[in-house]
Amino acid sequence: MKKIKLIQQISSEGVVAVLRGDTPEEVVEMADQAIAGGIKVIEVTMTVPFALRAIEELAKRYSSTAQDAAKYAIIGVGTALDPETARAAILSGAEFVVGPSLNPKTVELCNRYRVPVMPGCMTIQEIQTSLELGVDIVKLFPGNLYSPAMIKAIKGPLPQANIMPTGGVSLSNLGEWIQAGAVAVGIGSDLTSEAVKTRNYSLVADKAAQYIEAYKAAKK
């Protein structure tokens, strides 16, 4: 039941913050600001040095079952290339696993522990294989290679596929992706680049609030 609830929560929140940085401390600060701005699903990528430290710290601070909105967030891991990485992240507190590509062994491990897994896919064949492996949400990646019309094309033969575009999603096109049928969207550098450049991390909260408003408007 926990896995199903998490998938429902991720779908309901609709916006996933994909966070990269130079240190775990920087990523934790980004996550705090994104959560303060309203984005409640946080993906810490394994490209961050000592990324597991960031996941552990965020998992301690936030809970997907918290009643207090300020303490509620779903913390997951991104760029999980293999099952070993996925398991280490789960043990560190990650509640969902995202990969840049489809690794059947990673999906198998996540299914074993009833953890939502979102592999990156580019083709109908990869998406069909993901569904056959038991994947609930497929990451369309890199999203900037496609237009929102791609979701309609996918859902022609695979109407049961839940698609989350990541990469290239911005404030200007988020509404198009959601209205095209995306179950959620992943937001990366557009959320954090200005804050990193200026070292003013409060800008992440401001940008996160804009994304949440755009998402709400698209869902009306």
PDB file of C-alpha atoms in Angstrom:
ATOM      1  CA  MET A   1       0.000   0.000   0.000  1.00  0.00           C
ATOM      2  CA  LYS A   2       2.856   2.420   0.723  1.00  0.00           C
ATOM      3  CA  LYS A   3       4.133   2.180  -2.852  1.00  0.00           C
ATOM      4  CA  ILE A   4       0.692   2.894  -4.291  1.00  0.00           C
ATOM      5  CA  LYS A   5       0.246   5.832  -1.917  1.00  0.00           C
ATOM      6  CA  LEU A   6       3.620   7.288  -2.916  1.00  0.00           C
ATOM      7  CA  ILE A   7       2.807   7.014  -6.618  1.00  0.00           C
ATOM      8  CA  GLN A   8      -0.502   8.754  -5.987  1.00  0.00           C
ATOM      9  CA  GLN A   9       1.248  11.492  -3.996  1.00  0.00           C
ATOM     10  CA  ILE A  10       3.854  12.072  -6.714  1.00  0.00           C
ATOM     11  CA  SER A  11       1.114  12.239  -9.348  1.00  0.00           C
ATOM     12  CA  SER A  12      -0.922  14.598  -7.196  1.00  0.00           C
ATOM     13  CA  GLU A  13       2.010  16.934  -6.516  1.00  0.00           C
ATOM     14  CA  GLY A  14       2.850  16.917 -10.219  1.00  0.00           C
ATOM     15  CA  VAL A  15       6.243  18.687 -10.075  1.00  0.00           C
ATOM     16  CA  VAL A  16       9.539  16.961  -9.228  1.00  0.00           C
ATOM     17  CA  ALA A  17      12.623  19.048  -8.390  1.00  0.00           C
ATOM     18  CA  VAL A  18      15.698  17.378  -9.910  1.00  0.00           C
ATOM     19  CA  LEU A  19      18.642  18.672  -7.871  1.00  0.00           C
ATOM     20  CA  ARG A  20      22.334  18.652  -8.731  1.00  0.00           C
ATOM     21  CA  GLY A  21      25.114  20.484  -6.933  1.00  0.00           C
ATOM     22  CA  ASP A  22      28.755  20.484  -5.924  1.00  0.00           C
ATOM     23  CA  THR A  23      28.227  19.388  -2.316  1.00  0.00           C
ATOM     24  CA  PRO A  24      25.526  17.595  -0.304  1.00  0.00           C
ATOM     25  CA  GLU A  25      25.119  20.749   1.785  1.00  0.00           C
ATOM     26  CA  GLU A  26      24.344  22.789  -1.320  1.00  0.00           C
ATOM     27  CA  VAL A  27      21.747  20.268  -2.456  1.00  0.00           C
ATOM     28  CA  VAL A  28      20.105  20.176   0.979  1.00  0.00           C
ATOM     29  CA  GLU A  29      19.807  23.968   0.877  1.00  0.00           C
ATOM     30  CA  MET A  30      18.284  23.806  -2.622  1.00  0.00           C
ATOM     31  CA  ALA A  31      15.830  21.160  -1.425  1.00  0.00           C
ATOM     32  CA  ASP A  32      14.825  23.213   1.618  1.00  0.00           C
ATOM     33  CA  GLN A  33      14.119  26.199  -0.605  1.00  0.00           C
ATOM     34  CA  ALA A  34      12.244  24.165  -3.235  1.00  0.00           C
ATOM     35  CA  ILE A  35      10.046  22.657  -0.512  1.00  0.00           C
ATOM     36  CA  ALA A  36       9.440  26.103   1.005  1.00  0.00           C
ATOM     37  CA  GLY A  37       8.329  27.250  -2.445  1.00  0.00           C
ATOM     38  CA  GLY A  38       5.821  24.418  -2.711  1.00  0.00           C
ATOM     39  CA  ILE A  39       7.585  21.627  -4.617  1.00  0.00           C
ATOM     40  CA  LYS A  40       7.162  18.602  -2.390  1.00  0.00           C
ATOM     41  CA  VAL A  41       8.862  15.910  -4.491  1.00  0.00           C
ATOM     42  CA  ILE A  42      12.669  16.100  -4.407  1.00  0.00           C
ATOM     43  CA  GLU A  43      15.038  14.019  -6.531  1.00  0.00           C
ATOM     44  CA  VAL A  44      18.694  14.111  -5.436  1.00  0.00           C
ATOM     45  CA  THR A  45      20.892  12.909  -8.281  1.00  0.00           C
ATOM     46  CA  MET A  46      23.772  10.541  -7.686  1.00  0.00           C
ATOM     47  CA  THR A  47      26.032  12.887  -9.676  1.00  0.00           C
ATOM     48  CA  VAL A  48      26.265  14.968  -6.481  1.00  0.00           C
ATOM     49  CA  PRO A  49      29.449  14.132  -4.533  1.00  0.00           C
ATOM     50  CA  PHE A  50      28.423  12.230  -1.373  1.00  0.00           C
ATOM     51  CA  ALA A  51      24.819  12.339  -2.570  1.00  0.00           C
ATOM     52  CA  LEU A  52      23.720   9.775   0.002  1.00  0.00           C
ATOM     53  CA  ARG A  53      24.534  12.262   2.755  1.00  0.00           C
ATOM     54  CA  ALA A  54      22.050  14.712   1.253  1.00  0.00           C
ATOM     55  CA  ILE A  55      19.392  12.002   0.958  1.00  0.00           C
ATOM     56  CA  GLU A  56      19.954  10.933   4.579  1.00  0.00           C
ATOM     57  CA  GLU A  57      19.689  14.497   5.856  1.00  0.00           C
ATOM     58  CA  LEU A  58      16.565  15.298   3.854  1.00  0.00           C
ATOM     59  CA  ALA A  59      14.937  12.007   4.831  1.00  0.00           C
ATOM     60  CA  LYS A  60      15.458  12.967   8.482  1.00  0.00           C
ATOM     61  CA  ARG A  61      14.006  16.452   8.004  1.00  0.00           C
ATOM     62  CA  TYR A  62      10.956  15.541   5.956  1.00  0.00           C
ATOM     63  CA  SER A  63       8.367  12.784   5.894  1.00  0.00           C
ATOM     64  CA  SER A  64       5.909  11.789   3.199  1.00  0.00           C
ATOM     65  CA  THR A  65       3.434  11.031   5.993  1.00  0.00           C
ATOM     66  CA  ALA A  66       3.845  14.341   7.864  1.00  0.00           C
ATOM     67  CA  GLN A  67       0.646  16.261   8.568  1.00  0.00           C
ATOM     68  CA  ASP A  68       2.576  19.527   8.860  1.00  0.00           C
ATOM     69  CA  ALA A  69       2.969  20.913   5.325  1.00  0.00           C
ATOM     70  CA  ALA A  70       6.314  22.478   6.238  1.00  0.00           C
ATOM     71  CA  LYS A  71       7.701  19.040   7.124  1.00  0.00           C
ATOM     72  CA  TYR A  72       6.091  17.121   4.264  1.00  0.00           C
ATOM     73  CA  ALA A  73       8.140  16.076   1.242  1.00  0.00           C
ATOM     74  CA  ILE A  74       8.935  12.942  -0.725  1.00  0.00           C
ATOM     75  CA  ILE A  75      12.685  12.419  -1.076  1.00  0.00           C
ATOM     76  CA  GLY A  76      14.045  10.231  -3.855  1.00  0.00           C
ATOM     77  CA  VAL A  77      17.212   9.470  -5.769  1.00  0.00           C
ATOM     78  CA  GLY A  78      18.023  10.227  -9.410  1.00  0.00           C
ATOM     79  CA  THR A  79      20.680   9.039 -11.868  1.00  0.00           C
ATOM     80  CA  ALA A  80      20.543   5.548 -10.352  1.00  0.00           C
ATOM     81  CA  LEU A  81      22.434   3.595 -13.002  1.00  0.00           C
ATOM     82  CA  ASP A  82      22.293   0.180 -11.374  1.00  0.00           C
ATOM     83  CA  PRO A  83      20.570  -1.813  -8.611  1.00  0.00           C
ATOM     84  CA  GLU A  84      23.517  -1.374  -6.231  1.00  0.00           C
ATOM     85  CA  THR A  85      23.106   2.399  -6.338  1.00  0.00           C
ATOM     86  CA  ALA A  86      19.346   2.137  -5.961  1.00  0.00           C
ATOM     87  CA  ARG A  87      19.626  -0.102  -2.894  1.00  0.00           C
ATOM     88  CA  ALA A  88      22.187   2.178  -1.222  1.00  0.00           C
ATOM     89  CA  ALA A  89      19.891   5.154  -1.782  1.00  0.00           C
ATOM     90  CA  ILE A  90      16.846   3.296  -0.441  1.00  0.00           C
ATOM     91  CA  LEU A  91      18.788   2.382   2.693  1.00  0.00           C
ATOM     92  CA  SER A  92      19.692   6.074   3.031  1.00  0.00           C
ATOM     93  CA  GLY A  93      16.006   7.039   2.967  1.00  0.00           C
ATOM     94  CA  ALA A  94      15.104   7.467  -0.703  1.00  0.00           C
ATOM     95  CA  GLU A  95      11.405   6.741  -1.257  1.00  0.00           C
ATOM     96  CA  PHE A  96      11.562   6.557  -5.046  1.00  0.00           C
ATOM     97  CA  VAL A  97      14.227   5.792  -7.642  1.00  0.00           C
ATOM     98  CA  VAL A  98      14.799   7.489 -10.997  1.00  0.00           C
ATOM     99  CA  GLY A  99      17.237   6.417 -13.707  1.00  0.00           C
ATOM    100  CA  PRO A 100      18.348   8.062 -16.950  1.00  0.00           C
ATOM    101  CA  SER A 101      17.719   4.801 -18.810  1.00  0.00           C
ATOM    102  CA  LEU A 102      15.941   1.485 -18.420  1.00  0.00           C
ATOM    103  CA  ASN A 103      17.912  -1.012 -16.333  1.00  0.00           C
ATOM    104  CA  PRO A 104      15.762  -4.124 -15.779  1.00  0.00           C
ATOM    105  CA  LYS A 105      17.800  -5.195 -12.745  1.00  0.00           C
ATOM    106  CA  THR A 106      17.172  -1.840 -11.073  1.00  0.00           C
ATOM    107  CA  VAL A 107      13.444  -2.177 -11.732  1.00  0.00           C
ATOM    108  CA  GLU A 108      13.530  -5.724 -10.334  1.00  0.00           C
ATOM    109  CA  LEU A 109      15.224  -4.560  -7.138  1.00  0.00           C
ATOM    110  CA  CYS A 110      12.800  -1.669  -6.621  1.00  0.00           C
ATOM    111  CA  ASN A 111       9.847  -3.988  -7.171  1.00  0.00           C
ATOM    112  CA  ARG A 112      11.319  -6.365  -4.602  1.00  0.00           C
ATOM    113  CA  TYR A 113      11.298  -3.621  -1.974  1.00  0.00           C
ATOM    114  CA  ARG A 114       8.037  -2.041  -3.198  1.00  0.00           C
ATOM    115  CA  VAL A 115       9.704   1.270  -4.086  1.00  0.00           C
ATOM    116  CA  PRO A 116       8.422   3.365  -7.025  1.00  0.00           C
ATOM    117  CA  VAL A 117      10.929   3.354  -9.893  1.00  0.00           C
ATOM    118  CA  MET A 118      10.943   5.684 -12.905  1.00  0.00           C
ATOM    119  CA  PRO A 119      13.367   4.642 -15.647  1.00  0.00           C
ATOM    120  CA  GLY A 120      14.266   7.013 -18.469  1.00  0.00           C
ATOM    121  CA  CYS A 121      12.887   5.933 -21.844  1.00  0.00           C
ATOM    122  CA  MET A 122      13.026   7.353 -25.367  1.00  0.00           C
ATOM    123  CA  THR A 123      11.153   4.784 -27.478  1.00  0.00           C
ATOM    124  CA  ILE A 124       7.866   2.918 -27.531  1.00  0.00           C
ATOM    125  CA  GLN A 125       9.837  -0.334 -27.180  1.00  0.00           C
ATOM    126  CA  GLU A 126      11.517   0.881 -23.989  1.00  0.00           C
ATOM    127  CA  ILE A 127       8.221   2.110 -22.563  1.00  0.00           C
ATOM    128  CA  GLN A 128       6.482  -1.180 -23.369  1.00  0.00           C
ATOM    129  CA  THR A 129       9.333  -3.119 -21.753  1.00  0.00           C
ATOM    130  CA  SER A 130       9.081  -0.880 -18.661  1.00  0.00           C
ATOM    131  CA  LEU A 131       5.372  -1.608 -18.361  1.00  0.00           C
ATOM    132  CA  GLU A 132       6.014  -5.339 -18.694  1.00  0.00           C
ATOM    133  CA  LEU A 133       8.565  -5.078 -15.864  1.00  0.00           C
ATOM    134  CA  GLY A 134       6.008  -3.410 -13.603  1.00  0.00           C
ATOM    135  CA  VAL A 135       6.994   0.252 -13.881  1.00  0.00           C
ATOM    136  CA  ASP A 136       4.218   2.660 -12.843  1.00  0.00           C
ATOM    137  CA  ILE A 137       5.663   5.962 -14.118  1.00  0.00           C
ATOM    138  CA  VAL A 138       8.029   6.234 -17.089  1.00  0.00           C
ATOM    139  CA  LYS A 139      10.415   9.182 -17.367  1.00  0.00           C
ATOM    140  CA  LEU A 140      10.452  10.577 -20.904  1.00  0.00           C
ATOM    141  CA  PHE A 141      14.089  11.622 -21.154  1.00  0.00           C
ATOM    142  CA  PRO A 142      15.580  13.789 -22.424  1.00  0.00           C
ATOM    143  CA  GLY A 143      12.324  15.718 -22.721  1.00  0.00           C
ATOM    144  CA  ASN A 144      13.898  18.531 -24.737  1.00  0.00           C
ATOM    145  CA  LEU A 145      14.174  16.189 -27.722  1.00  0.00           C
ATOM    146  CA  TYR A 146      10.384  16.015 -27.928  1.00  0.00           C
ATOM    147  CA  SER A 147       7.338  18.241 -27.933  1.00  0.00           C
ATOM    148  CA  PRO A 148       4.292  17.668 -25.716  1.00  0.00           C
ATOM    149  CA  ALA A 149       2.635  16.037 -28.747  1.00  0.00           C
ATOM    150  CA  MET A 150       4.876  13.036 -28.062  1.00  0.00           C
ATOM    151  CA  ILE A 151       2.686  12.048 -25.123  1.00  0.00           C
ATOM    152  CA  LYS A 152      -0.373  11.757 -27.359  1.00  0.00           C
ATOM    153  CA  ALA A 153       1.682   9.678 -29.785  1.00  0.00           C
ATOM    154  CA  ILE A 154       2.775   7.337 -26.970  1.00  0.00           C
ATOM    155  CA  LYS A 155      -0.706   7.025 -25.546  1.00  0.00           C
ATOM    156  CA  GLY A 156      -2.077   5.950 -28.921  1.00  0.00           C
ATOM    157  CA  PRO A 157      -0.684   2.401 -28.629  1.00  0.00           C
ATOM    158  CA  LEU A 158      -0.004   2.597 -24.860  1.00  0.00           C
ATOM    159  CA  PRO A 159      -2.868   4.523 -23.211  1.00  0.00           C
ATOM    160  CA  GLN A 160      -2.016   2.910 -19.863  1.00  0.00           C
ATOM    161  CA  ALA A 161       1.469   4.479 -19.729  1.00  0.00           C
ATOM    162  CA  ASN A 162       2.063   7.215 -17.148  1.00  0.00           C
ATOM    163  CA  ILE A 163       4.622   9.623 -18.612  1.00  0.00           C
ATOM    164  CA  MET A 164       6.810  12.129 -16.752  1.00  0.00           C
ATOM    165  CA  PRO A 165       8.880  14.341 -19.098  1.00  0.00           C
ATOM    166  CA  THR A 166      12.185  15.515 -17.631  1.00  0.00           C
ATOM    167  CA  GLY A 167      14.757  17.757 -19.254  1.00  0.00           C
ATOM    168  CA  GLY A 168      13.716  20.851 -21.148  1.00  0.00           C
ATOM    169  CA  VAL A 169      10.542  21.450 -19.124  1.00  0.00           C
ATOM    170  CA  SER A 170      10.193  25.164 -18.332  1.00  0.00           C
ATOM    171  CA  LEU A 171       7.617  27.635 -17.054  1.00  0.00           C
ATOM    172  CA  SER A 172       6.713  28.448 -20.641  1.00  0.00           C
ATOM    173  CA  ASN A 173       5.879  24.860 -21.666  1.00  0.00           C
ATOM    174  CA  LEU A 174       4.889  23.133 -18.406  1.00  0.00           C
ATOM    175  CA  GLY A 175       1.205  23.765 -19.091  1.00  0.00           C
ATOM    176  CA  GLU A 176       1.487  22.170 -22.533  1.00  0.00           C
ATOM    177  CA  TRP A 177       3.047  19.016 -21.094  1.00  0.00           C
ATOM    178  CA  ILE A 178       0.392  18.678 -18.393  1.00  0.00           C
ATOM    179  CA  GLN A 179      -2.473  19.348 -20.772  1.00  0.00           C
ATOM    180  CA  ALA A 180      -0.993  16.794 -23.180  1.00  0.00           C
ATOM    181  CA  GLY A 181      -1.371  14.144 -20.470  1.00  0.00           C
ATOM    182  CA  ALA A 182       1.890  14.113 -18.488  1.00  0.00           C
ATOM    183  CA  VAL A 183       1.318  12.575 -15.049  1.00  0.00           C
ATOM    184  CA  ALA A 184       4.067  14.837 -13.638  1.00  0.00           C
ATOM    185  CA  VAL A 185       7.092  16.816 -14.824  1.00  0.00           C
ATOM    186  CA  GLY A 186      10.715  16.889 -13.705  1.00  0.00           C
ATOM    187  CA  ILE A 187      12.365  20.310 -13.354  1.00  0.00           C
ATOM    188  CA  GLY A 188      16.165  20.528 -13.313  1.00  0.00           C
ATOM    189  CA  SER A 189      18.545  23.367 -14.073  1.00  0.00           C
ATOM    190  CA  ASP A 190      15.852  25.963 -14.771  1.00  0.00           C
ATOM    191  CA  LEU A 191      14.863  25.738 -11.108  1.00  0.00           C
ATOM    192  CA  THR A 192      18.332  26.222  -9.651  1.00  0.00           C
ATOM    193  CA  SER A 193      20.740  27.756 -12.192  1.00  0.00           C
ATOM    194  CA  GLU A 194      20.166  31.400 -11.256  1.00  0.00           C
ATOM    195  CA  ALA A 195      20.416  30.630  -7.544  1.00  0.00           C
ATOM    196  CA  VAL A 196      23.678  28.734  -8.021  1.00  0.00           C
ATOM    197  CA  LYS A 197      25.125  31.521 -10.140  1.00  0.00           C
ATOM    198  CA  THR A 198      24.343  34.198  -7.538  1.00  0.00           C
ATOM    199  CA  ARG A 199      24.619  31.970  -4.435  1.00  0.00           C
ATOM    200  CA  ASN A 200      21.201  33.294  -3.461  1.00  0.00           C
ATOM    201  CA  TYR A 201      19.303  30.091  -2.782  1.00  0.00           C
ATOM    202  CA  SER A 202      16.093  31.889  -1.858  1.00  0.00           C
ATOM    203  CA  LEU A 203      15.655  32.271  -5.618  1.00  0.00           C
ATOM    204  CA  VAL A 204      14.930  28.526  -5.718  1.00  0.00           C
ATOM    205  CA  ALA A 205      11.886  29.071  -3.485  1.00  0.00           C
ATOM    206  CA  ASP A 206      10.676  31.886  -5.717  1.00  0.00           C
ATOM    207  CA  LYS A 207      11.057  29.783  -8.857  1.00  0.00           C
ATOM    208  CA  ALA A 208       9.455  26.764  -7.201  1.00  0.00           C
ATOM    209  CA  ALA A 209       6.394  28.837  -6.320  1.00  0.00           C
ATOM    210  CA  GLN A 210       6.113  29.924  -9.957  1.00  0.00           C
ATOM    211  CA  TYR A 211       6.229  26.306 -11.105  1.00  0.00           C
ATOM    212  CA  ILE A 212       3.526  25.290  -8.651  1.00  0.00           C
ATOM    213  CA  GLU A 213       1.298  28.125  -9.823  1.00  0.00           C
ATOM    214  CA  ALA A 214       1.861  27.112 -13.446  1.00  0.00           C
ATOM    215  CA  TYR A 215       1.024  23.501 -12.599  1.00  0.00           C
ATOM    216  CA  LYS A 216      -2.168  24.457 -10.773  1.00  0.00           C
ATOM    217  CA  ALA A 217      -3.236  26.659 -13.676  1.00  0.00           C
ATOM    218  CA  ALA A 218      -2.638  23.803 -16.139  1.00  0.00           C
ATOM    219  CA  LYS A 219      -4.749  21.414 -14.061  1.00  0.00           C
ATOM    220  CA  LYS A 220      -7.818  23.691 -13.950  1.00  0.00           C
TER     221      LYS A 220
END
